[in-house]
Amino acid sequence: MKYFTSAAANKWIKSLEDEKSFYISLEDTANVYILAEGEEIEKPDYDYEQVNGEIAKLDYKVRKIRHAINIFNATTVLEGLNITIDEALVMMAQLNNRKNKLDCMRRRLPKERVNPMVSRAKSYVEYEYANYDINKVKVDYQQISEEITKIQLALDMCNQTKTFEINIE
């Protein structure tokens, strides 16, 4: 049983995934070989049982670590926000989606020409008008940006300082 921060646990997962990638690459390149008639057999150094076993061990470790992270995220309340990490992650995704929409809206001009091409068939010019208060959208955009930053800073602090146990036995 070991104790990790969320950041350290995710780095450990990355390391295990890199190691698994090595075994998968080995398996992809060495699980078959080509031999011409009359050639001496030179099999690549590959042991299916060993490679399969190593991949299974790595998958088991990653599964245990991810499960521990999920429990940590579901039960750890962020200081100053009074919400769990998993709720904060969902909230950040929602806020980022809203922020992206507001970003488009705040860039709009109050009045924009729709059809810049004037043809002989059309002798009039069309305009599109913003049907909302652009300044209010700018304020809301700024508030959402600040809220996202506040959540991100709380997550960063928690991921770097709070530990949880991971049991891979």
Short mmCIF file of C-alpha atoms in Angstrom, two decimals:
data_model
loop_
_atom_site.label_atom_id
_atom_site.label_comp_id
_atom_site.label_asym_id
_atom_site.label_seq_id
_atom_site.Cartn_x
_atom_site.Cartn_y
_atom_site.Cartn_z
CA MET A 1 0.00 0.00 0.00
CA LYS A 2 1.38 3.37 -1.03
CA TYR A 3 0.22 6.98 -0.77
CA PHE A 4 0.20 9.28 -3.77
CA THR A 5 -1.04 12.66 -4.84
CA SER A 6 -3.36 12.68 -7.82
CA ALA A 7 -0.60 14.26 -9.91
CA ALA A 8 1.88 11.52 -8.94
CA ALA A 9 -0.69 8.77 -9.57
CA ASN A 10 -1.35 10.12 -13.07
CA LYS A 11 2.39 10.21 -13.78
CA TRP A 12 2.60 6.59 -12.62
CA ILE A 13 -0.23 5.68 -15.01
CA LYS A 14 1.65 7.41 -17.85
CA SER A 15 4.76 5.40 -17.02
CA LEU A 16 2.81 2.12 -16.98
CA GLU A 17 1.09 2.98 -20.27
CA ASP A 18 4.50 3.69 -21.84
CA GLU A 19 5.74 0.31 -20.65
CA LYS A 20 2.61 -1.38 -22.04
CA SER A 21 3.17 0.39 -25.36
CA PHE A 22 6.65 -1.17 -25.49
CA TYR A 23 5.21 -4.68 -25.05
CA ILE A 24 2.49 -4.08 -27.64
CA SER A 25 5.09 -2.81 -30.10
CA LEU A 26 7.27 -5.86 -29.39
CA GLU A 27 4.28 -8.10 -29.95
CA ASP A 28 3.36 -6.34 -33.21
CA THR A 29 6.86 -6.69 -34.65
CA ALA A 30 7.93 -10.08 -33.29
CA ASN A 31 4.85 -12.29 -33.18
CA VAL A 32 5.42 -13.45 -36.77
CA TYR A 33 8.48 -13.88 -38.95
CA ILE A 34 9.13 -14.59 -42.60
CA LEU A 35 11.32 -17.45 -43.75
CA ALA A 36 12.31 -18.18 -47.33
CA GLU A 37 12.82 -21.75 -48.49
CA GLY A 38 16.26 -23.01 -47.58
CA GLU A 39 16.89 -20.21 -45.08
CA GLU A 40 18.06 -20.96 -41.58
CA ILE A 41 15.44 -20.27 -38.92
CA GLU A 42 16.09 -17.05 -37.00
CA LYS A 43 13.07 -16.50 -34.84
CA PRO A 44 12.69 -13.08 -33.22
CA ASP A 45 13.04 -13.09 -29.44
CA TYR A 46 9.35 -13.27 -28.49
CA ASP A 47 7.53 -15.23 -25.82
CA TYR A 48 3.76 -14.88 -26.06
CA GLU A 49 3.14 -16.10 -22.50
CA GLN A 50 5.63 -13.64 -21.04
CA VAL A 51 4.44 -10.63 -23.10
CA ASN A 52 0.77 -11.42 -22.47
CA GLY A 53 1.49 -11.75 -18.74
CA GLU A 54 3.34 -8.42 -18.60
CA ILE A 55 0.52 -6.62 -20.42
CA ALA A 56 -2.04 -8.14 -18.03
CA LYS A 57 0.02 -7.03 -14.98
CA LEU A 58 0.32 -3.50 -16.34
CA ASP A 59 -3.41 -3.33 -17.12
CA TYR A 60 -4.18 -4.53 -13.58
CA LYS A 61 -2.00 -1.82 -12.03
CA VAL A 62 -3.50 0.92 -14.21
CA ARG A 63 -7.01 -0.29 -13.37
CA LYS A 64 -6.26 -0.20 -9.61
CA ILE A 65 -4.68 3.26 -9.82
CA ARG A 66 -7.55 4.70 -11.89
CA HIS A 67 -10.07 3.22 -9.45
CA ALA A 68 -8.25 4.83 -6.51
CA ILE A 69 -8.20 8.17 -8.36
CA ASN A 70 -11.93 7.87 -9.08
CA ILE A 71 -12.70 7.21 -5.41
CA PHE A 72 -10.47 10.14 -4.42
CA ASN A 73 -12.22 12.41 -6.95
CA ALA A 74 -15.69 11.32 -5.78
CA THR A 75 -14.99 11.81 -2.07
CA THR A 76 -12.54 14.70 -1.80
CA VAL A 77 -14.10 18.12 -1.27
CA LEU A 78 -12.17 21.09 -2.67
CA GLU A 79 -11.29 23.72 -0.10
CA GLY A 80 -13.14 26.98 -0.56
CA LEU A 81 -15.54 25.56 -3.15
CA ASN A 82 -17.43 22.98 -1.08
CA ILE A 83 -17.78 20.58 -4.03
CA THR A 84 -16.06 17.29 -4.79
CA ILE A 85 -13.36 16.98 -7.42
CA ASP A 86 -15.60 15.01 -9.78
CA GLU A 87 -18.31 17.66 -9.49
CA ALA A 88 -15.69 20.35 -10.14
CA LEU A 89 -14.54 18.53 -13.29
CA VAL A 90 -18.11 18.33 -14.61
CA MET A 91 -18.69 21.96 -13.68
CA MET A 92 -15.52 23.06 -15.47
CA ALA A 93 -16.61 21.29 -18.65
CA GLN A 94 -20.01 22.99 -18.47
CA LEU A 95 -18.47 26.40 -17.77
CA ASN A 96 -15.98 26.01 -20.62
CA ASN A 97 -18.82 25.18 -23.03
CA ARG A 98 -20.74 28.26 -21.89
CA LYS A 99 -17.60 30.40 -22.04
CA ASN A 100 -17.02 29.36 -25.67
CA LYS A 101 -20.59 30.35 -26.59
CA LEU A 102 -20.28 33.69 -24.79
CA ASP A 103 -16.95 34.31 -26.51
CA CYS A 104 -18.70 34.18 -29.90
CA MET A 105 -21.53 36.37 -28.65
CA ARG A 106 -19.26 39.03 -27.12
CA ARG A 107 -17.36 39.41 -30.41
CA ARG A 108 -20.51 40.23 -32.35
CA LEU A 109 -21.17 43.79 -33.39
CA PRO A 110 -24.53 45.29 -32.39
CA LYS A 111 -25.32 45.66 -36.10
CA GLU A 112 -23.68 43.64 -38.88
CA ARG A 113 -24.25 43.67 -42.59
CA VAL A 114 -25.56 40.28 -43.70
CA ASN A 115 -25.03 40.38 -47.44
CA PRO A 116 -22.04 42.47 -48.43
CA MET A 117 -22.63 41.69 -52.12
CA VAL A 118 -25.15 43.99 -53.73
CA SER A 119 -26.60 42.51 -56.90
CA ARG A 120 -28.89 43.95 -59.53
CA ALA A 121 -31.70 41.75 -58.26
CA LYS A 122 -31.33 43.10 -54.73
CA SER A 123 -31.17 46.81 -54.29
CA TYR A 124 -31.45 46.74 -50.52
CA VAL A 125 -28.95 45.94 -47.77
CA GLU A 126 -29.76 43.53 -44.93
CA TYR A 127 -28.47 43.86 -41.40
CA GLU A 128 -28.34 41.43 -38.52
CA TYR A 129 -28.82 42.86 -35.04
CA ALA A 130 -27.69 41.44 -31.73
CA ASN A 131 -30.81 40.62 -29.70
CA TYR A 132 -29.04 40.87 -26.34
CA ASP A 133 -26.90 43.24 -24.32
CA ILE A 134 -23.35 42.69 -25.59
CA ASN A 135 -21.88 44.43 -22.53
CA LYS A 136 -23.77 42.03 -20.22
CA VAL A 137 -22.37 39.10 -22.20
CA LYS A 138 -18.85 40.53 -21.77
CA VAL A 139 -19.38 40.77 -18.00
CA ASP A 140 -20.75 37.21 -17.83
CA TYR A 141 -17.83 35.96 -19.93
CA GLN A 142 -15.38 37.54 -17.49
CA GLN A 143 -17.20 36.08 -14.45
CA ILE A 144 -17.19 32.58 -15.96
CA SER A 145 -13.49 32.91 -16.81
CA GLU A 146 -12.75 33.87 -13.20
CA GLU A 147 -14.86 30.97 -11.90
CA ILE A 148 -13.01 28.51 -14.14
CA THR A 149 -9.68 29.88 -12.89
CA LYS A 150 -10.82 29.57 -9.26
CA ILE A 151 -11.83 25.93 -9.78
CA GLN A 152 -8.62 25.13 -11.68
CA LEU A 153 -6.46 26.61 -8.93
CA ALA A 154 -8.33 24.60 -6.28
CA LEU A 155 -7.91 21.44 -8.36
CA ASP A 156 -4.20 22.13 -8.90
CA MET A 157 -3.65 22.68 -5.18
CA CYS A 158 -5.50 19.50 -4.28
CA ASN A 159 -3.77 17.40 -6.95
CA GLN A 160 -0.37 18.52 -5.68
CA THR A 161 -0.95 18.29 -1.92
CA LYS A 162 -3.63 15.78 -0.89
CA THR A 163 -2.69 12.13 -0.86
CA PHE A 164 -4.67 8.91 -1.05
CA GLU A 165 -3.74 5.27 -0.81
CA ILE A 166 -3.36 2.90 -3.69
CA ASN A 167 -3.35 -0.80 -2.88
CA ILE A 168 -1.94 -2.96 -5.69
CA GLU A 169 -1.67 -6.30 -3.97
#
